[in-house]
PDB file of C-alpha atoms and ligand atoms in Angstrom:
ATOM      1  CA  MET A   1      -0.006   0.008   0.006  1.00 91.00           C
ATOM      2  CA  PRO A   2       1.393   3.442  -0.797  1.00 96.00           C
ATOM      3  CA  GLU A   3       1.832   6.060   1.879  1.00 97.00           C
ATOM      4  CA  ILE A   4      -0.655   8.744   0.896  1.00 98.00           C
ATOM      5  CA  LEU A   5       0.357  12.135   2.267  1.00 98.00           C
ATOM      6  CA  ALA A   6      -2.008  15.103   2.113  1.00 98.00           C
ATOM      7  CA  VAL A   7      -0.139  18.399   2.307  1.00 98.00           C
ATOM      8  CA  VAL A   8      -2.647  20.710   4.007  1.00 98.00           C
ATOM      9  CA  ASN A   9      -2.934  24.177   5.426  1.00 97.00           C
ATOM     10  CA  GLN A  10      -5.969  26.377   4.795  1.00 96.00           C
ATOM     11  CA  LYS A  11      -3.704  29.395   5.005  1.00 95.00           C
ATOM     12  CA  GLY A  12      -2.497  30.497   1.589  1.00 96.00           C
ATOM     13  CA  GLY A  13       1.080  30.810   0.506  1.00 97.00           C
ATOM     14  CA  VAL A  14       2.710  28.818   3.290  1.00 97.00           C
ATOM     15  CA  GLY A  15       4.730  26.536   1.023  1.00 98.00           C
ATOM     16  CA  LYS A  16       2.338  23.600   0.394  1.00 98.00           C
ATOM     17  CA  THR A  17       3.026  23.366  -3.335  1.00 98.00           C
ATOM     18  CA  THR A  18       6.755  23.981  -2.951  1.00 98.00           C
ATOM     19  CA  THR A  19       6.850  21.196  -0.362  1.00 98.00           C
ATOM     20  CA  CYS A  20       4.841  18.801  -2.587  1.00 98.00           C
ATOM     21  CA  ILE A  21       6.986  19.274  -5.684  1.00 98.00           C
ATOM     22  CA  ASN A  22      10.272  19.052  -3.822  1.00 98.00           C
ATOM     23  CA  LEU A  23       9.255  16.127  -1.616  1.00 98.00           C
ATOM     24  CA  ALA A  24       8.112  14.236  -4.706  1.00 98.00           C
ATOM     25  CA  ALA A  25      11.423  14.949  -6.452  1.00 98.00           C
ATOM     26  CA  SER A  26      13.603  14.169  -3.411  1.00 98.00           C
ATOM     27  CA  LEU A  27      11.704  10.942  -2.616  1.00 98.00           C
ATOM     28  CA  SER A  28      12.188   9.899  -6.232  1.00 98.00           C
ATOM     29  CA  LYS A  29      15.962  10.329  -5.794  1.00 97.00           C
ATOM     30  CA  THR A  30      15.765   7.605  -3.148  1.00 97.00           C
ATOM     31  CA  LYS A  31      14.255   5.291  -5.808  1.00 94.00           C
ATOM     32  CA  ARG A  32      10.800   5.478  -4.309  1.00 97.00           C
ATOM     33  CA  LYS A  33       7.999   5.551  -6.868  1.00 98.00           C
ATOM     34  CA  VAL A  34       5.980   8.711  -6.431  1.00 98.00           C
ATOM     35  CA  LEU A  35       2.735  10.148  -7.745  1.00 98.00           C
ATOM     36  CA  LEU A  36       2.098  13.855  -7.190  1.00 98.00           C
ATOM     37  CA  VAL A  37      -1.612  14.718  -7.186  1.00 98.00           C
ATOM     38  CA  ASP A  38      -2.456  18.356  -7.902  1.00 98.00           C
ATOM     39  CA  LEU A  39      -5.793  18.934  -6.120  1.00 98.00           C
ATOM     40  CA  ASP A  40      -5.807  22.730  -6.391  1.00 98.00           C
ATOM     41  CA  PRO A  41      -7.585  24.652  -9.183  1.00 98.00           C
ATOM     42  CA  GLN A  42      -4.669  27.112  -9.079  1.00 98.00           C
ATOM     43  CA  SER A  43      -2.697  24.270 -10.786  1.00 98.00           C
ATOM     44  CA  ASN A  44       0.580  25.492  -9.313  1.00 98.00           C
ATOM     45  CA  ALA A  45       2.037  22.010  -8.737  1.00 98.00           C
ATOM     46  CA  THR A  46       1.258  21.206 -12.374  1.00 98.00           C
ATOM     47  CA  ARG A  47       2.955  24.398 -13.603  1.00 98.00           C
ATOM     48  CA  GLY A  48       5.872  23.849 -11.234  1.00 98.00           C
ATOM     49  CA  CYS A  49       6.541  20.533 -12.987  1.00 98.00           C
ATOM     50  CA  GLY A  50       6.806  22.419 -16.307  1.00 98.00           C
ATOM     51  CA  VAL A  51       3.317  21.451 -17.512  1.00 98.00           C
ATOM     52  CA  ASP A  52       0.973  24.073 -19.008  1.00 98.00           C
ATOM     53  CA  PRO A  53      -2.549  23.241 -17.754  1.00 98.00           C
ATOM     54  CA  HIS A  54      -4.049  24.795 -20.878  1.00 97.00           C
ATOM     55  CA  GLY A  55      -2.246  22.229 -23.051  1.00 96.00           C
ATOM     56  CA  LEU A  56      -3.769  19.206 -21.264  1.00 98.00           C
ATOM     57  CA  LEU A  57      -6.487  17.043 -22.829  1.00 96.00           C
ATOM     58  CA  THR A  58      -7.504  15.522 -19.468  1.00 98.00           C
ATOM     59  CA  SER A  59      -6.900  16.476 -15.852  1.00 98.00           C
ATOM     60  CA  ILE A  60      -7.919  15.482 -12.347  1.00 98.00           C
ATOM     61  CA  ASN A  61     -11.190  17.337 -12.941  1.00 98.00           C
ATOM     62  CA  ASP A  62     -12.162  14.770 -15.613  1.00 97.00           C
ATOM     63  CA  LEU A  63     -11.037  11.892 -13.408  1.00 97.00           C
ATOM     64  CA  LEU A  64     -13.136  13.095 -10.443  1.00 96.00           C
ATOM     65  CA  LEU A  65     -16.124  13.576 -12.751  1.00 95.00           C
ATOM     66  CA  GLY A  66     -15.709  10.055 -14.206  1.00 95.00           C
ATOM     67  CA  ARG A  67     -14.950  11.403 -17.697  1.00 96.00           C
ATOM     68  CA  SER A  68     -11.445   9.953 -17.992  1.00 96.00           C
ATOM     69  CA  SER A  69      -9.458   7.032 -16.617  1.00 95.00           C
ATOM     70  CA  ALA A  70      -6.386   7.323 -14.392  1.00 95.00           C
ATOM     71  CA  ASP A  71      -4.213   5.894 -17.199  1.00 94.00           C
ATOM     72  CA  GLU A  72      -5.406   8.601 -19.565  1.00 96.00           C
ATOM     73  CA  THR A  73      -4.870  11.354 -17.023  1.00 97.00           C
ATOM     74  CA  ILE A  74      -1.589  10.602 -15.201  1.00 98.00           C
ATOM     75  CA  ILE A  75       1.476  11.922 -16.993  1.00 98.00           C
ATOM     76  CA  ARG A  76       5.265  11.775 -16.617  1.00 97.00           C
ATOM     77  CA  PRO A  77       6.424  15.360 -17.369  1.00 97.00           C
ATOM     78  CA  ASP A  78       9.687  15.891 -19.284  1.00 95.00           C
ATOM     79  CA  ASN A  79      12.804  15.694 -17.100  1.00 92.00           C
ATOM     80  CA  ILE A  80      10.732  14.853 -13.993  1.00 97.00           C
ATOM     81  CA  ASP A  81      11.358  11.617 -12.057  1.00 96.00           C
ATOM     82  CA  PHE A  82       7.825  11.147 -10.730  1.00 98.00           C
ATOM     83  CA  SER A  83       4.289  10.827 -12.103  1.00 98.00           C
ATOM     84  CA  LEU A  84       1.821  13.698 -12.007  1.00 98.00           C
ATOM     85  CA  LEU A  85      -1.941  13.795 -11.836  1.00 98.00           C
ATOM     86  CA  PRO A  86      -2.307  17.327 -13.166  1.00 98.00           C
ATOM     87  CA  ALA A  87      -4.905  19.963 -12.383  1.00 98.00           C
ATOM     88  CA  THR A  88      -6.472  22.675 -14.489  1.00 98.00           C
ATOM     89  CA  PRO A  89      -8.427  25.731 -13.363  1.00 97.00           C
ATOM     90  CA  ASP A  90     -11.667  23.954 -14.257  1.00 96.00           C
ATOM     91  CA  LEU A  91     -11.193  21.711 -11.216  1.00 97.00           C
ATOM     92  CA  THR A  92     -13.721  24.084  -9.627  1.00 96.00           C
ATOM     93  CA  GLU A  93     -16.305  22.170 -11.707  1.00 96.00           C
ATOM     94  CA  ALA A  94     -15.569  18.877  -9.860  1.00 96.00           C
ATOM     95  CA  GLU A  95     -15.548  20.822  -6.595  1.00 95.00           C
ATOM     96  CA  VAL A  96     -19.134  21.980  -7.181  1.00 94.00           C
ATOM     97  CA  MET A  97     -20.218  18.516  -8.286  1.00 93.00           C
ATOM     98  CA  LEU A  98     -18.657  16.872  -5.237  1.00 93.00           C
ATOM     99  CA  ILE A  99     -20.583  19.099  -2.863  1.00 90.00           C
ATOM    100  CA  SER A 100     -23.878  17.666  -4.110  1.00 89.00           C
ATOM    101  CA  SER A 101     -22.927  14.036  -4.722  1.00 85.00           C
ATOM    102  CA  GLU A 102     -23.426  11.045  -2.464  1.00 82.00           C
ATOM    103  CA  HIS A 103     -20.271   9.635  -0.766  1.00 82.00           C
ATOM    104  CA  LYS A 104     -18.692  12.905  -1.876  1.00 92.00           C
ATOM    105  CA  GLU A 105     -15.724  12.679   0.487  1.00 94.00           C
ATOM    106  CA  TYR A 106     -14.577   9.276  -0.859  1.00 96.00           C
ATOM    107  CA  THR A 107     -14.309  10.134  -4.568  1.00 96.00           C
ATOM    108  CA  LEU A 108     -10.541  10.663  -4.575  1.00 97.00           C
ATOM    109  CA  LYS A 109      -9.977   7.739  -2.191  1.00 97.00           C
ATOM    110  CA  ASN A 110     -11.798   5.419  -4.593  1.00 96.00           C
ATOM    111  CA  ILE A 111      -9.653   6.620  -7.507  1.00 96.00           C
ATOM    112  CA  LEU A 112      -6.383   6.254  -5.609  1.00 97.00           C
ATOM    113  CA  SER A 113      -7.276   2.824  -4.239  1.00 95.00           C
ATOM    114  CA  ALA A 114      -6.544   1.438  -7.704  1.00 92.00           C
ATOM    115  CA  PHE A 115      -2.834   2.120  -7.079  1.00 90.00           C
ATOM    116  CA  ASN A 116      -1.905  -0.513  -4.550  1.00 84.00           C
ATOM    117  CA  THR A 117       1.422  -1.417  -6.077  1.00 89.00           C
ATOM    118  CA  GLU A 118       2.488   1.243  -8.597  1.00 95.00           C
ATOM    119  CA  TYR A 119       3.611   3.820  -6.078  1.00 97.00           C
ATOM    120  CA  ASP A 120       5.432   3.994  -2.730  1.00 98.00           C
ATOM    121  CA  TYR A 121       4.199   7.531  -2.088  1.00 98.00           C
ATOM    122  CA  ILE A 122       1.222   9.523  -3.282  1.00 98.00           C
ATOM    123  CA  ILE A 123       1.542  13.193  -2.348  1.00 98.00           C
ATOM    124  CA  ILE A 124      -1.552  15.435  -2.576  1.00 98.00           C
ATOM    125  CA  ASP A 125      -1.228  19.197  -2.960  1.00 98.00           C
ATOM    126  CA  CYS A 126      -4.334  20.776  -1.421  1.00 98.00           C
ATOM    127  CA  PRO A 127      -5.935  24.176  -2.034  1.00 98.00           C
ATOM    128  CA  PRO A 128      -5.719  26.890   0.663  1.00 97.00           C
ATOM    129  CA  SER A 129      -9.161  26.075   2.042  1.00 96.00           C
ATOM    130  CA  LEU A 130     -10.834  23.416   4.155  1.00 94.00           C
ATOM    131  CA  ASN A 131     -13.262  22.712   1.295  1.00 95.00           C
ATOM    132  CA  ILE A 132     -14.588  19.482  -0.192  1.00 96.00           C
ATOM    133  CA  LEU A 133     -11.409  18.950  -2.221  1.00 97.00           C
ATOM    134  CA  THR A 134      -9.318  19.078   0.965  1.00 97.00           C
ATOM    135  CA  VAL A 135     -11.834  16.809   2.728  1.00 96.00           C
ATOM    136  CA  ASN A 136     -11.366  14.328  -0.174  1.00 97.00           C
ATOM    137  CA  ALA A 137      -7.588  14.495   0.325  1.00 98.00           C
ATOM    138  CA  LEU A 138      -7.902  13.939   4.098  1.00 98.00           C
ATOM    139  CA  SER A 139     -10.319  11.031   3.572  1.00 97.00           C
ATOM    140  CA  ALA A 140      -7.898   9.373   1.120  1.00 98.00           C
ATOM    141  CA  ALA A 141      -4.702  10.019   3.069  1.00 98.00           C
ATOM    142  CA  SER A 142      -2.775   7.824   5.460  1.00 98.00           C
ATOM    143  CA  GLY A 143      -0.982  10.879   6.870  1.00 98.00           C
ATOM    144  CA  VAL A 144      -1.054  14.682   6.903  1.00 98.00           C
ATOM    145  CA  LEU A 145       1.904  16.986   6.408  1.00 98.00           C
ATOM    146  CA  ILE A 146       1.306  20.547   7.606  1.00 98.00           C
ATOM    147  CA  PRO A 147       3.620  23.260   6.275  1.00 98.00           C
ATOM    148  CA  VAL A 148       3.613  26.231   8.611  1.00 98.00           C
ATOM    149  CA  GLN A 149       5.166  29.646   8.084  1.00 97.00           C
ATOM    150  CA  CYS A 150       6.292  30.847  11.522  1.00 94.00           C
ATOM    151  CA  GLU A 151       4.138  33.989  11.700  1.00 92.00           C
ATOM    152  CA  PHE A 152       1.783  35.546  14.237  1.00 87.00           C
ATOM    153  CA  PHE A 153      -1.471  33.928  13.032  1.00 87.00           C
ATOM    154  CA  ALA A 154       0.102  30.542  12.307  1.00 89.00           C
ATOM    155  CA  LEU A 155      -0.823  28.892  15.593  1.00 89.00           C
ATOM    156  CA  GLN A 156      -4.440  30.034  15.447  1.00 88.00           C
ATOM    157  CA  GLY A 157      -4.829  28.624  11.923  1.00 90.00           C
ATOM    158  CA  LEU A 158      -3.231  25.397  13.054  1.00 94.00           C
ATOM    159  CA  SER A 159      -5.762  24.751  15.812  1.00 91.00           C
ATOM    160  CA  GLU A 160      -8.624  25.158  13.270  1.00 92.00           C
ATOM    161  CA  LEU A 161      -6.877  22.717  10.957  1.00 95.00           C
ATOM    162  CA  ILE A 162      -6.331  20.168  13.725  1.00 95.00           C
ATOM    163  CA  THR A 163     -10.036  20.376  14.618  1.00 95.00           C
ATOM    164  CA  THR A 164     -10.871  19.563  10.992  1.00 94.00           C
ATOM    165  CA  ILE A 165      -8.428  16.655  10.957  1.00 97.00           C
ATOM    166  CA  ASP A 166     -10.015  15.325  14.174  1.00 96.00           C
ATOM    167  CA  THR A 167     -13.472  15.578  12.593  1.00 96.00           C
ATOM    168  CA  ILE A 168     -12.267  13.529   9.621  1.00 96.00           C
ATOM    169  CA  LYS A 169     -10.640  10.997  11.979  1.00 96.00           C
ATOM    170  CA  ASN A 170     -13.990  10.582  13.736  1.00 96.00           C
ATOM    171  CA  SER A 171     -15.916  10.112  10.514  1.00 94.00           C
ATOM    172  CA  SER A 172     -14.487   9.282   7.093  1.00 93.00           C
ATOM    173  CA  ASN A 173     -10.919   8.204   7.924  1.00 97.00           C
ATOM    174  CA  THR A 174     -10.315   6.736  11.380  1.00 97.00           C
ATOM    175  CA  SER A 175      -6.711   5.748  10.635  1.00 96.00           C
ATOM    176  CA  LEU A 176      -5.603   9.251   9.581  1.00 98.00           C
ATOM    177  CA  ILE A 177      -2.530  10.526  11.442  1.00 97.00           C
ATOM    178  CA  ILE A 178      -0.635  13.801  11.494  1.00 97.00           C
ATOM    179  CA  LYS A 179       2.802  12.837  10.184  1.00 98.00           C
ATOM    180  CA  GLY A 180       4.341  16.157  11.023  1.00 98.00           C
ATOM    181  CA  ILE A 181       4.493  19.923  10.947  1.00 98.00           C
ATOM    182  CA  ILE A 182       7.072  21.446   8.612  1.00 98.00           C
ATOM    183  CA  ARG A 183       8.456  24.891   9.351  1.00 98.00           C
ATOM    184  CA  THR A 184       8.775  26.667   5.973  1.00 98.00           C
ATOM    185  CA  MET A 185      10.288  29.906   4.602  1.00 98.00           C
ATOM    186  CA  PHE A 186      12.150  30.266   7.858  1.00 97.00           C
ATOM    187  CA  ASP A 187      14.318  33.311   8.421  1.00 96.00           C
ATOM    188  CA  PRO A 188      16.434  32.946  11.605  1.00 93.00           C
ATOM    189  CA  ARG A 189      17.026  36.727  11.719  1.00 95.00           C
ATOM    190  CA  ASN A 190      13.320  37.267  12.322  1.00 95.00           C
ATOM    191  CA  ASN A 191      12.672  37.182  16.106  1.00 95.00           C
ATOM    192  CA  LEU A 192       8.972  36.506  15.707  1.00 95.00           C
ATOM    193  CA  ALA A 193       9.722  33.483  13.491  1.00 96.00           C
ATOM    194  CA  THR A 194      12.080  32.141  16.124  1.00 96.00           C
ATOM    195  CA  ASP A 195       9.426  32.651  18.864  1.00 96.00           C
ATOM    196  CA  VAL A 196       6.662  30.956  16.847  1.00 96.00           C
ATOM    197  CA  SER A 197       9.028  28.085  16.028  1.00 97.00           C
ATOM    198  CA  ALA A 198       9.771  27.621  19.748  1.00 96.00           C
ATOM    199  CA  GLN A 199       6.020  27.597  20.498  1.00 95.00           C
ATOM    200  CA  LEU A 200       5.412  24.981  17.816  1.00 96.00           C
ATOM    201  CA  LEU A 201       8.045  22.776  19.414  1.00 96.00           C
ATOM    202  CA  LYS A 202       6.544  23.369  22.859  1.00 95.00           C
ATOM    203  CA  PHE A 203       2.970  22.462  21.841  1.00 94.00           C
ATOM    204  CA  PHE A 204       3.583  19.817  19.186  1.00 95.00           C
ATOM    205  CA  ASP A 205       6.967  18.441  20.295  1.00 95.00           C
ATOM    206  CA  ASP A 206       7.961  15.407  18.199  1.00 94.00           C
ATOM    207  CA  LYS A 207       5.179  16.142  15.677  1.00 97.00           C
ATOM    208  CA  VAL A 208       7.421  18.938  14.349  1.00 98.00           C
ATOM    209  CA  TYR A 209      10.067  17.832  11.862  1.00 98.00           C
ATOM    210  CA  ARG A 210      13.545  18.788  12.948  1.00 98.00           C
ATOM    211  CA  THR A 211      14.407  19.946   9.429  1.00 98.00           C
ATOM    212  CA  ILE A 212      13.639  23.631   8.933  1.00 98.00           C
ATOM    213  CA  ILE A 213      13.000  24.788   5.362  1.00 98.00           C
ATOM    214  CA  PRO A 214      14.808  28.152   5.038  1.00 98.00           C
ATOM    215  CA  ARG A 215      13.603  31.112   3.034  1.00 98.00           C
ATOM    216  CA  ASN A 216      15.680  30.462  -0.033  1.00 97.00           C
ATOM    217  CA  ILE A 217      15.448  32.287  -3.376  1.00 98.00           C
ATOM    218  CA  THR A 218      16.364  29.153  -5.323  1.00 98.00           C
ATOM    219  CA  LEU A 219      13.221  27.452  -4.017  1.00 98.00           C
ATOM    220  CA  ALA A 220      11.150  30.347  -5.331  1.00 98.00           C
ATOM    221  CA  GLU A 221      12.928  30.427  -8.697  1.00 98.00           C
ATOM    222  CA  ALA A 222      12.821  26.714  -9.557  1.00 98.00           C
ATOM    223  CA  PRO A 223       9.067  26.565 -10.395  1.00 97.00           C
ATOM    224  CA  SER A 224       9.410  29.373 -12.936  1.00 97.00           C
ATOM    225  CA  HIS A 225      11.805  27.039 -14.750  1.00 97.00           C
ATOM    226  CA  GLY A 226       9.217  24.231 -14.427  1.00 97.00           C
ATOM    227  CA  MET A 227      11.382  22.022 -12.264  1.00 97.00           C
ATOM    228  CA  PRO A 228      11.965  20.885  -8.683  1.00 98.00           C
ATOM    229  CA  VAL A 229      14.839  22.622  -6.917  1.00 98.00           C
ATOM    230  CA  ILE A 230      16.948  19.473  -6.938  1.00 98.00           C
ATOM    231  CA  ASN A 231      16.963  19.571 -10.777  1.00 97.00           C
ATOM    232  CA  TYR A 232      17.538  23.354 -10.847  1.00 98.00           C
ATOM    233  CA  ASP A 233      20.345  23.683  -8.273  1.00 98.00           C
ATOM    234  CA  LYS A 234      21.044  20.542  -6.343  1.00 97.00           C
ATOM    235  CA  GLY A 235      23.583  22.142  -4.037  1.00 98.00           C
ATOM    236  CA  SER A 236      21.300  24.990  -2.932  1.00 98.00           C
ATOM    237  CA  LYS A 237      20.175  25.316   0.670  1.00 98.00           C
ATOM    238  CA  GLY A 238      16.605  24.736  -0.454  1.00 98.00           C
ATOM    239  CA  ALA A 239      17.441  21.462  -2.206  1.00 98.00           C
ATOM    240  CA  LEU A 240      19.475  20.221   0.767  1.00 98.00           C
ATOM    241  CA  SER A 241      16.704  21.110   3.208  1.00 98.00           C
ATOM    242  CA  TYR A 242      14.100  19.064   1.306  1.00 98.00           C
ATOM    243  CA  LEU A 243      16.527  16.113   1.110  1.00 98.00           C
ATOM    244  CA  SER A 244      16.926  16.318   4.862  1.00 98.00           C
ATOM    245  CA  LEU A 245      13.154  16.371   5.324  1.00 98.00           C
ATOM    246  CA  VAL A 246      12.852  13.299   3.120  1.00 98.00           C
ATOM    247  CA  GLY A 247      15.398  11.599   5.394  1.00 98.00           C
ATOM    248  CA  GLU A 248      13.046  12.185   8.336  1.00 98.00           C
ATOM    249  CA  ILE A 249       9.991  11.008   6.365  1.00 98.00           C
ATOM    250  CA  ILE A 250      11.774   7.812   5.338  1.00 97.00           C
ATOM    251  CA  LYS A 251      12.663   7.148   8.981  1.00 97.00           C
ATOM    252  CA  GLN A 252       8.908   7.178   9.739  1.00 95.00           C
ATOM    253  CA  GLU A 253       8.245   4.341   7.235  1.00 95.00           C
ATOM    254  CA  ARG A 254       6.589   1.372   8.894  1.00 74.00           C
TER     255      ARG A 254
HETATM  256  P1  LIG B 301      -1.341  28.407  -1.988  1.00 59.25           P
HETATM  257  O1  LIG B 301      -1.979  28.395  -0.642  1.00 59.25           O
HETATM  258  O2  LIG B 301      -1.668  29.610  -2.804  1.00 59.25           O
HETATM  259  O3  LIG B 301      -1.515  27.102  -2.699  1.00 59.25           O
HETATM  260  P2  LIG B 301       1.173  27.376  -1.106  1.00 59.25           P
HETATM  261  O4  LIG B 301       0.896  27.146   0.346  1.00 59.25           O
HETATM  262  O5  LIG B 301       1.112  26.218  -2.008  1.00 59.25           O
HETATM  263  O6  LIG B 301       0.254  28.529  -1.662  1.00 59.25           O
HETATM  264  P3  LIG B 301       3.672  27.982  -2.339  1.00 59.25           P
HETATM  265  O7  LIG B 301       3.022  28.267  -3.639  1.00 59.25           O
HETATM  266  O8  LIG B 301       4.478  26.742  -2.207  1.00 59.25           O
HETATM  267  O9  LIG B 301       2.620  28.059  -1.151  1.00 59.25           O
HETATM  268  O10 LIG B 301       4.609  29.188  -1.901  1.00 59.25           O
HETATM  269  C1  LIG B 301       4.155  30.543  -1.939  1.00 59.25           C
HETATM  270  C2  LIG B 301       5.234  31.400  -2.572  1.00 59.25           C
HETATM  271  O11 LIG B 301       6.394  31.389  -1.777  1.00 59.25           O
HETATM  272  C3  LIG B 301       5.665  30.925  -3.932  1.00 59.25           C
HETATM  273  O12 LIG B 301       5.981  32.039  -4.723  1.00 59.25           O
HETATM  274  C4  LIG B 301       6.906  30.090  -3.653  1.00 59.25           C
HETATM  275  O13 LIG B 301       7.808  30.055  -4.753  1.00 59.25           O
HETATM  276  C5  LIG B 301       7.512  30.857  -2.487  1.00 59.25           C
HETATM  277  N1  LIG B 301       8.221  29.959  -1.564  1.00 59.25           N
HETATM  278  C6  LIG B 301       7.772  28.801  -1.031  1.00 59.25           C
HETATM  279  N2  LIG B 301       8.658  28.265  -0.176  1.00 59.25           N
HETATM  280  C7  LIG B 301       9.733  29.106  -0.185  1.00 59.25           C
HETATM  281  C8  LIG B 301      10.984  29.144   0.534  1.00 59.25           C
HETATM  282  N3  LIG B 301      11.325  28.172   1.390  1.00 59.25           N
HETATM  283  N4  LIG B 301      11.826  30.163   0.287  1.00 59.25           N
HETATM  284  C9  LIG B 301      11.478  31.160  -0.575  1.00 59.25           C
HETATM  285  N5  LIG B 301      10.316  31.202  -1.236  1.00 59.25           N
HETATM  286  C10 LIG B 301       9.432  30.194  -1.069  1.00 59.25           C
HETATM  287 MG1  LIG B 302      -0.273  25.790  -3.514  1.00 59.25          MG
END
């Protein structure tokens, strides 16, 4: 069975997509077979893998609506070492449909359950909202990764998110676990960031990954070249930090 990791935070711009792309690429370097699922109508994970959503014939929207098969929809982008289930902006269509359909929270789970052997990891990039798409990701996942930017409102947003995860655990996915909190875009010169980081460690202790993802310009540049940072500049601090995070995630393997 693959480890299915939902990368979730309803707060926008905290590094979810950056984490998804670079985890997928770094896990692939360890010979693990990875599928990256873009579950956000913004399609940033798709673009970050060098794929233009407007050039796609099928996307996750069609798959969720039952209009295409997984084989027709999953692609292997040029120069990328993992598979991608791409999104397009019309994913909002499936979102609306899911709200009104029966068993709506299990649609993605049912699709992914076909992949018992092909992948070691399935990583799901979620939209910045606790909407039905995110609920589908949480219902399908074995674990949750929570990227957090160490800012003033971070802890408040985190408690809302943990309440949602608990609700899912008590209903559609009893085996769901929080794999860990990832501190992203960290700037050690910022005192507030250091304070919030210390609070995260105090409240969540070993649920916080020891690796800290630094604010690093290379991480921000790589997607504009359509590639993970490890392909763009493998010696950069950003690339090394995601490799270190993958080391921690691999240690958690059962
Ligand atoms: P959204 O909620 O809109 O989906 P997100 O949580 O997926 O956003 P990203 O798109 O990964 O966040 O990151 C937001 C912006 O910050 C992007 O421009 C990205 O390139 C940049 N960024 C992400 N992580 C880092 C980092 N560690 N250092 C510098 N820039 C970063
Ligand atoms: Mg994103």
